[in-house]
Short mmCIF file of C-alpha atoms and ligand atoms in Angstrom, two decimals:
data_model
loop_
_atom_site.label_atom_id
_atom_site.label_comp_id
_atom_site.label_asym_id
_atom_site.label_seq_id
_atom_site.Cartn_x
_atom_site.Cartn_y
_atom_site.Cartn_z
CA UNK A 338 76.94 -2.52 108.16
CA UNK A 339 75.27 -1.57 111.49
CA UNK A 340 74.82 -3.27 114.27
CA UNK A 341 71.42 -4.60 115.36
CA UNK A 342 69.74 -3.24 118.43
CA UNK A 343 69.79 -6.28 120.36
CA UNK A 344 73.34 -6.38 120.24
CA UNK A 345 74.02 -2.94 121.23
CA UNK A 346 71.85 -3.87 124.37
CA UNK A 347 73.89 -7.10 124.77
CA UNK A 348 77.03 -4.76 124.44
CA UNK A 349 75.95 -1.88 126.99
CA UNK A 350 74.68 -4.21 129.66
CA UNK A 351 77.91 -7.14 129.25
CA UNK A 352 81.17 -5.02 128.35
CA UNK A 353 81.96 -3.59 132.30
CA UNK A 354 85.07 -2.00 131.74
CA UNK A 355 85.26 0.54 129.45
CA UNK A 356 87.70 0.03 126.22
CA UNK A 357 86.84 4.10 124.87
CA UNK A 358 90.14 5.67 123.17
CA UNK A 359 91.77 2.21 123.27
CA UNK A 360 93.87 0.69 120.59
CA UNK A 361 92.92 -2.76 119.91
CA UNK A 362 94.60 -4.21 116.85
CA UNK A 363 92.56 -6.82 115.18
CA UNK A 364 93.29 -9.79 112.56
CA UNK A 365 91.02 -10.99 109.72
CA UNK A 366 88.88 -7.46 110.35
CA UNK A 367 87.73 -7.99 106.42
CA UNK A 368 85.53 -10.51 106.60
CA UNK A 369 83.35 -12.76 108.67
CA UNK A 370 83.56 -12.83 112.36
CA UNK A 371 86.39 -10.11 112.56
CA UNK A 372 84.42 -8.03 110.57
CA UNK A 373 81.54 -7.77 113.51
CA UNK A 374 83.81 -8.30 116.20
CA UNK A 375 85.78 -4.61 114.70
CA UNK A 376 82.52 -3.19 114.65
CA UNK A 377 81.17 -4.31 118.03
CA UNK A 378 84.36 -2.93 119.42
CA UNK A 379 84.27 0.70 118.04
CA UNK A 380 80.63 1.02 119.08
CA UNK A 381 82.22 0.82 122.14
CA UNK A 382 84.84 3.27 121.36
CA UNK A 383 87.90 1.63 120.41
CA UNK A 384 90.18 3.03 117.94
CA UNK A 385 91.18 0.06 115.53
CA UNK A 386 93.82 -0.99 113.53
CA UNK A 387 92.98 -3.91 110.97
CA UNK A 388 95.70 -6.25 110.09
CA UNK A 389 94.37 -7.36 106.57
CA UNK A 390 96.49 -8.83 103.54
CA UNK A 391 93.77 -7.30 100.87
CA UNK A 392 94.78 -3.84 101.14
CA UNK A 393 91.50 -2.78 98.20
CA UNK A 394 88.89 -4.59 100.76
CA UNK A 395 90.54 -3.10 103.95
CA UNK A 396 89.80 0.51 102.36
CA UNK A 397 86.61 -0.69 101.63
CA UNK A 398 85.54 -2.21 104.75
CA UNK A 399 87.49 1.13 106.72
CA UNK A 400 85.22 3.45 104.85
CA UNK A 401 82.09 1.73 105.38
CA UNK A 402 82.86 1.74 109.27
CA UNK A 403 84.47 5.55 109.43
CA UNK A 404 80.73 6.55 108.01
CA UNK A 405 78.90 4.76 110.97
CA UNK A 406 81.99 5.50 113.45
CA UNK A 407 83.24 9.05 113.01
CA UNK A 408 84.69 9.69 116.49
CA UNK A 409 87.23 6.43 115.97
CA UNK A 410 90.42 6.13 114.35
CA UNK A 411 91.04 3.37 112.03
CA UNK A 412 94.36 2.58 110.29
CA UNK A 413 95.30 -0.38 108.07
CA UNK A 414 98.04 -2.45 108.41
CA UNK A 415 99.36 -4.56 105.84
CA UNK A 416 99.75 -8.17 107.17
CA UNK A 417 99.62 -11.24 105.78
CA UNK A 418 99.82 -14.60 107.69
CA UNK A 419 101.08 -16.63 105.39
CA UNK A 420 103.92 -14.79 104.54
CA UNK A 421 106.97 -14.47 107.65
CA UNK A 422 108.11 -11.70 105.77
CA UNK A 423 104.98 -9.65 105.94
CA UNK A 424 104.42 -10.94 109.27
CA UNK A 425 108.44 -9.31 109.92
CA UNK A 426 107.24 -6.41 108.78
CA UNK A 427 104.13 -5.88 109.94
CA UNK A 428 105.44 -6.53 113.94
CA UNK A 429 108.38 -3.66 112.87
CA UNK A 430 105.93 -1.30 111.90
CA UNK A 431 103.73 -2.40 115.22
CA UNK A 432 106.99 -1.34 117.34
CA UNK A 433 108.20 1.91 114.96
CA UNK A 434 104.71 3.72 115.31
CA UNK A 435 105.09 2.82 119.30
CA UNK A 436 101.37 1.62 118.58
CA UNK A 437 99.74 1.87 122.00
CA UNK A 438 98.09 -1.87 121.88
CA UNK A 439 95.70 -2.37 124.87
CA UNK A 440 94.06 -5.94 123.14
CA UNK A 441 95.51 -7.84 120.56
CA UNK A 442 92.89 -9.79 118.72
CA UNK A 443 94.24 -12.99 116.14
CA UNK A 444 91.47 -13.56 114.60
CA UNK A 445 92.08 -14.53 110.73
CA UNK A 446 92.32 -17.93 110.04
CA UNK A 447 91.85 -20.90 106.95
CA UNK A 448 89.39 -23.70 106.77
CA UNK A 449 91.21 -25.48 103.49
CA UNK A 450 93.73 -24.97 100.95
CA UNK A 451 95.79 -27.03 99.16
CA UNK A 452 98.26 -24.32 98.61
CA UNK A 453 101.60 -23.63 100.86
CA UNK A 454 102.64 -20.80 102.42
CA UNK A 455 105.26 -18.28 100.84
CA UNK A 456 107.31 -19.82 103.38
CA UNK A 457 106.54 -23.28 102.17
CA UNK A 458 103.84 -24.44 105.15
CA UNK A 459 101.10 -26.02 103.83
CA UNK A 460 98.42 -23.58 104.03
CA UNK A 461 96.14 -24.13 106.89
CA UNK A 462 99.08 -25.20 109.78
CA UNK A 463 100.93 -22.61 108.29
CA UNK A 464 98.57 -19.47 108.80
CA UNK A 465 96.16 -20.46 111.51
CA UNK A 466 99.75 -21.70 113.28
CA UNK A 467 102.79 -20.78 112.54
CA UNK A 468 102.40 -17.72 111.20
CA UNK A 469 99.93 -16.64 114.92
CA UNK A 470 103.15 -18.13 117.00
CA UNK A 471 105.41 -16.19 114.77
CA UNK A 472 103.71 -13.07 114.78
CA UNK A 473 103.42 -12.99 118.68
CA UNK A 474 106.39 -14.15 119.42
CA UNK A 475 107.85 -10.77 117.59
CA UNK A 476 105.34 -8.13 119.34
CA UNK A 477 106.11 -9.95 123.01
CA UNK A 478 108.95 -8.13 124.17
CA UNK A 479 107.04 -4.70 122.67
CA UNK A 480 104.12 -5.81 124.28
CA UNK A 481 106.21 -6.01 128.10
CA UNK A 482 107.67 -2.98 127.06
CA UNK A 483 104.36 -0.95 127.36
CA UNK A 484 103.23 0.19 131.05
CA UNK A 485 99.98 -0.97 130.94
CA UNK A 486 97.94 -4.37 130.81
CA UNK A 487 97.74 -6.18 126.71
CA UNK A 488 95.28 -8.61 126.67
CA UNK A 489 96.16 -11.39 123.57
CA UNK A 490 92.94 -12.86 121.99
CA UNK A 491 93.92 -15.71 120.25
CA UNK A 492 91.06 -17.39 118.47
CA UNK A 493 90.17 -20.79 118.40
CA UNK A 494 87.47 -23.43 117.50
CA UNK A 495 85.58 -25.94 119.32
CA UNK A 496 87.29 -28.31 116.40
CA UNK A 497 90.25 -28.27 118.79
CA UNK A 498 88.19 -30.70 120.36
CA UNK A 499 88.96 -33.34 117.80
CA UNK A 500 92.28 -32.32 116.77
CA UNK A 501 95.18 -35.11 117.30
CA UNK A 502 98.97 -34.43 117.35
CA UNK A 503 101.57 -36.18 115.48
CA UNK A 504 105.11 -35.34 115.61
CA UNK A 505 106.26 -37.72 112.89
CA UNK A 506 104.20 -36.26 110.16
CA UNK A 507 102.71 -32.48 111.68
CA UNK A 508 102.64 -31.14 108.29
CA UNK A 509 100.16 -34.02 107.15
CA UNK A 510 102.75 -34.52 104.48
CA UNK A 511 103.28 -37.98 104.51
CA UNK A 512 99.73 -39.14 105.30
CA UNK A 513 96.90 -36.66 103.74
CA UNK A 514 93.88 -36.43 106.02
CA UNK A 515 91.00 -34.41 105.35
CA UNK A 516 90.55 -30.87 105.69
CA UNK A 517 88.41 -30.97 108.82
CA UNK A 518 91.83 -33.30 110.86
CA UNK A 519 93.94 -30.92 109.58
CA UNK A 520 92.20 -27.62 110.56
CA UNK A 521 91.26 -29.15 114.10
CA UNK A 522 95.24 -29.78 114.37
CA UNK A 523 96.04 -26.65 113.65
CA UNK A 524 93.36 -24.78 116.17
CA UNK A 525 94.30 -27.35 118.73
CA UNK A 526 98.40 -26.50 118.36
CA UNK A 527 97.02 -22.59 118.62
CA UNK A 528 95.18 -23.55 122.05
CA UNK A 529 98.08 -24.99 123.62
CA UNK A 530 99.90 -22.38 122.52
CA UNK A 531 98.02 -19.68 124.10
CA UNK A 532 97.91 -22.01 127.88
CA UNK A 533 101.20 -21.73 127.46
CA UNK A 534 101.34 -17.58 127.12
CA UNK A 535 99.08 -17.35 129.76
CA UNK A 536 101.11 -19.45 131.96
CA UNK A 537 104.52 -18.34 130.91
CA UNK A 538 103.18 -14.34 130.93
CA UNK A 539 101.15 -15.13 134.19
CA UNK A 540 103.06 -12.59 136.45
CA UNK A 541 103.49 -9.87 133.27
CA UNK A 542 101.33 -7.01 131.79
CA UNK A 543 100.49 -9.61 129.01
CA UNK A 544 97.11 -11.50 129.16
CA UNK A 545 96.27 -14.59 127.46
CA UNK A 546 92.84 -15.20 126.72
CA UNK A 547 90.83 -17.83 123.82
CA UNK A 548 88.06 -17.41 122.02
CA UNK A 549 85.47 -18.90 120.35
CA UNK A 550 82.86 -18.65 118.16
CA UNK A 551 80.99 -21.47 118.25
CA UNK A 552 79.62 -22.28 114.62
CA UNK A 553 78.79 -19.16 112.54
CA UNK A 554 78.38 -18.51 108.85
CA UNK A 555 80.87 -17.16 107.31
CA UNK A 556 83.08 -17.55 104.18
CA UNK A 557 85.05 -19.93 106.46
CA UNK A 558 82.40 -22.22 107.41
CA UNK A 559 80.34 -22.28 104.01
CA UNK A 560 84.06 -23.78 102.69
CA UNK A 561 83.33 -27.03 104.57
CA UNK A 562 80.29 -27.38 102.39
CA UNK A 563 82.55 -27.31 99.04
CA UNK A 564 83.26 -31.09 98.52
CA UNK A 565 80.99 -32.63 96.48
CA UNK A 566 79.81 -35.32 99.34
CA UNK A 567 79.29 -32.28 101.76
CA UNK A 568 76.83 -30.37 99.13
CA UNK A 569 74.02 -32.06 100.14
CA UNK A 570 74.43 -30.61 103.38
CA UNK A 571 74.74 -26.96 102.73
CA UNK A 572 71.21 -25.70 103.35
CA UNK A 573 72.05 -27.08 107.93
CA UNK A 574 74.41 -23.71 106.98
CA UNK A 575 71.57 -21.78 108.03
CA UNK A 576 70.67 -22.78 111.22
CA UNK A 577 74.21 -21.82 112.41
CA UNK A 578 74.82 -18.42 114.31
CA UNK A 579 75.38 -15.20 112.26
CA UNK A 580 78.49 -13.58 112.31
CA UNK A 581 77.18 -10.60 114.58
CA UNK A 582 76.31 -12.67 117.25
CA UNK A 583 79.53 -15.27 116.99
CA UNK A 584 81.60 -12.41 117.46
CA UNK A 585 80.61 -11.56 120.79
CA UNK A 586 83.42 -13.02 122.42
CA UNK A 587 85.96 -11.37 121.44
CA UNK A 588 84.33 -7.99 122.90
CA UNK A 589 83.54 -9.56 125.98
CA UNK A 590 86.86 -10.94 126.58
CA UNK A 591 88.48 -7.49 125.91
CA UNK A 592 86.05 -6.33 128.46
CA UNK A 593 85.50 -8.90 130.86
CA UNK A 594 87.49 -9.45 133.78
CA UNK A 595 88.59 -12.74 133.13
CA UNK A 596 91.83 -14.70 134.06
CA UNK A 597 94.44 -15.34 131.92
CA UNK A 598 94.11 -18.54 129.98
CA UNK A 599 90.64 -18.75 129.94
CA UNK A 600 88.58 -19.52 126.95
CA UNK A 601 85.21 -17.35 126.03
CA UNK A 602 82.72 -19.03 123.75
CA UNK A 603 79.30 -20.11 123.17
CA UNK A 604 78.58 -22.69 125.42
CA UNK A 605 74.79 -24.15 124.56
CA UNK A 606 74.51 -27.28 122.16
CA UNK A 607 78.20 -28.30 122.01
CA UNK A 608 79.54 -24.95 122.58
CA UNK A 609 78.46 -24.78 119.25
CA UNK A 610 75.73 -21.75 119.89
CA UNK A 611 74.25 -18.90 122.23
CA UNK A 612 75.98 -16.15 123.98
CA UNK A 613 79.41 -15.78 125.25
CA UNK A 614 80.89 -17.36 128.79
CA UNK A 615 83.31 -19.05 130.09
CA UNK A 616 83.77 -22.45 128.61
CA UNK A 617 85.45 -25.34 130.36
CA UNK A 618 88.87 -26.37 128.33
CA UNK A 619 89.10 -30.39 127.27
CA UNK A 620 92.29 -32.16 129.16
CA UNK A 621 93.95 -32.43 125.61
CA UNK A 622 94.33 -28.61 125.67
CA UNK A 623 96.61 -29.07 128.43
CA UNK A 624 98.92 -32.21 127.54
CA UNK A 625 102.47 -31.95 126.32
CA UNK A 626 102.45 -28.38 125.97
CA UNK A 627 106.25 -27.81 126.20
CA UNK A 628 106.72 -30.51 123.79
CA UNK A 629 104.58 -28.78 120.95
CA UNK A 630 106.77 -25.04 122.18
CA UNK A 631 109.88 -26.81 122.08
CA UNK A 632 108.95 -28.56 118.10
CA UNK A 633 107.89 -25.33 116.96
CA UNK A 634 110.61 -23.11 118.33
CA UNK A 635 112.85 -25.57 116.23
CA UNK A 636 111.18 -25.19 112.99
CA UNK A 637 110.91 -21.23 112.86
CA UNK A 638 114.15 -20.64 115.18
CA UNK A 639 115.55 -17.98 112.68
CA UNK A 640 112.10 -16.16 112.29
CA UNK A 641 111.29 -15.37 115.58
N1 NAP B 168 82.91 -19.61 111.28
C1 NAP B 168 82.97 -20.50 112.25
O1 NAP B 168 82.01 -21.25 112.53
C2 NAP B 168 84.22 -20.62 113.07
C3 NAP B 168 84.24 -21.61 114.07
C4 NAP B 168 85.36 -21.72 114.87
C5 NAP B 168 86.42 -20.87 114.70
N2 NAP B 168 86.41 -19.92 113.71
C6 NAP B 168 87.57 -19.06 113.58
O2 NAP B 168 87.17 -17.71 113.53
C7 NAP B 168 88.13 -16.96 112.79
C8 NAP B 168 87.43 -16.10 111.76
O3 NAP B 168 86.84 -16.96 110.82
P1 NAP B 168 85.53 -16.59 109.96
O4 NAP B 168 84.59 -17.72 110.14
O5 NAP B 168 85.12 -15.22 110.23
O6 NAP B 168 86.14 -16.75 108.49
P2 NAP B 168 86.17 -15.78 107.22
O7 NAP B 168 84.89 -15.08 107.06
O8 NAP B 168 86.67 -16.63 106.12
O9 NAP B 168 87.28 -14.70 107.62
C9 NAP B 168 88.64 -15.05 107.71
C10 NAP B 168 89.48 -13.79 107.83
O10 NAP B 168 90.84 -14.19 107.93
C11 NAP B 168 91.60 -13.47 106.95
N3 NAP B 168 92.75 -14.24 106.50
C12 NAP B 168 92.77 -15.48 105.95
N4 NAP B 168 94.04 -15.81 105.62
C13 NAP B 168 94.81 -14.76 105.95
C14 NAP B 168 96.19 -14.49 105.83
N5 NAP B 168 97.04 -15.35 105.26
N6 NAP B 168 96.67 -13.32 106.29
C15 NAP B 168 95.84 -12.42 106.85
N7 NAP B 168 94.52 -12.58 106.97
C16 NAP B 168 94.01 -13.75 106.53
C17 NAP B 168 90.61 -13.25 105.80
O11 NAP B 168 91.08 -12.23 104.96
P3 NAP B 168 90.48 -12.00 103.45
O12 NAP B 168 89.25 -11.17 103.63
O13 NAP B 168 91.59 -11.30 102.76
O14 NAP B 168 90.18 -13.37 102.91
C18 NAP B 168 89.36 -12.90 106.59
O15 NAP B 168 89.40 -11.55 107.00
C19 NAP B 168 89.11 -17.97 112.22
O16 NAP B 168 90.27 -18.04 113.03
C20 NAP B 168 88.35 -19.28 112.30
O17 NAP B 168 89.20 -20.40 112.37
C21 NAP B 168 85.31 -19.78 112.90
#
């Protein structure tokens, strides 16, 4: 574990406002970028809970940090995206333990999968989508029930970028695509979602804010390299940025004073590398937002 000096310096000098003794609640904490990004934030003194569906790896991964980070609190939270009924019970628990939830980071996510949700989603639209908009809309109301500021991270991907909406077929069930149309679909549904929090939460104690991470390797990104015809072009893997330094965003935007609806990534060579800013959002991010709300609220009506 343990972080490298270079980022501690980038972490003293960037994060301004001080997140010590806060409760920041983090998704996807077991692996990856969410792995660093729950480090980075209790060397700065948050207490964490990690929202993991591998309960044996949580432990793990909690008892590795507690050695490093013996003056924070971590709890585990069972929670498991592509399941509504964990996702059900994972908000109730959220709102029974009156969790005090300053930041609220969705961070897991799915590259591929042929699989379907419990629920019956296909896999990647189903997690990296549906079950974020489900899971926040439950904890909203809880969340403007609490006296103080909650900043939502939701994160995203510069693939949002190429991502293309289709109404007639959103599931990709009638036409397949490849992995990389339908992931970019599903981060690009997840960024107009969050305009629309920011916008609709504007005037509340709830903050939007994106992230990014640019391109980083992790378990996530080495999938991409799985099909036989992508092989060859494993070994670019390692030019990409390392987890530690992908992660960045998320502490700055807990940190940062930034408005609501902004989006924090690495914005050198494509967005795709270097440290954390503001990036500038594509026009698509903006387009026929209500119309996406309005489709979704249809499909998971009774869930939410
Ligand atoms: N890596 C990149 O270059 C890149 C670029 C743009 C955006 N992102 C985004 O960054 C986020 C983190 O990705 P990563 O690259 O760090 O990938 P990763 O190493 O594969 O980590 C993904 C995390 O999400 C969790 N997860 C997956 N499905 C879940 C489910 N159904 N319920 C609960 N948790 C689930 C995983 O849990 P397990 O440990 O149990 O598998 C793991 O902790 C994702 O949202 C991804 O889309 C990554």
């Amino acid at each position: 574990m343990s972080l490298k000096e270079k980022t501690k310096r980038y972490l003293n000098k960037k994060c301004k406002n001080s997140i010590e003794g806060k409760t920041i609640v983090i998704t996807g904490a077991t692996s990856g970028i969410g792995l660093k990004a729950a480090e980075e934030l209790l060397y700065l003194g948050a207490n964490l809970i990690l929202a993991a569906r591998n309960k044996e790896k949580a432990e793990e991964i909690k008892q590795r940090l507690i050695e490093e980070y013996k003056d924070s609190t971590i709890d585990i939270y069972p929670l498991d995206l592509a399941s509504l009924d964990s996702i059900k019970k994972f908000a109730t628990r959220i709102k029974r333990n009156k969790v005090d939830v300053y930041g609220f980071v969705n961070n897991a996510g799915v590259f591929s999968g042929k699989n379907r949700t419990i629920d019956g989603y296909p896999l990647v639209m189903g997690t990296n989508y549906i079950g974020t908009f489900v899971l926040v809309e439950r904890l909203l109301p809880y969340f403007m029930s609490l006296s103080h500021e909650v900043k939502l991270i939701n994160t995203s991907s510069i693939s949002y970028k190429s991502g293309k909406m289709n109404y007639n077929d959103f599931f990709f069930e009638k036409k397949k695509k490849n992995a990389f149309q339908i992931y970019s679909r599903s981060k690009l549904c997840l960024t107009k979602y969050s305009i629309y929090l920011a916008n609709k939460y504007m005037d509340s104690n709830i903050k939007t804010i994106m992230t990014h991470p640019g391109i980083a390797k992790t378990e996530l990104l080495l999938n991409m390299f799985k099909p036989w015809y992508m092989r060859i072009f494993k070994p670019v893997a390692n030019i990409f940025m390392t987890p530690e330094k992908a992660s960045l965003s998320i502490p700055y935007a807990l940190t940062e004073d930034v408005r609501c609806g902004s989006l924090i990534g690495p914005n050198h060579l494509f967005d795709g590398w270097g440290y954390p800013k503001i990036n500038k959002l594509a026009k698509k991010a903006y387009s026929e937002i209500e119309q996406l709300i309005v489709y979704t609220k249809g499909i998971v009506k009774k869930d939410i």
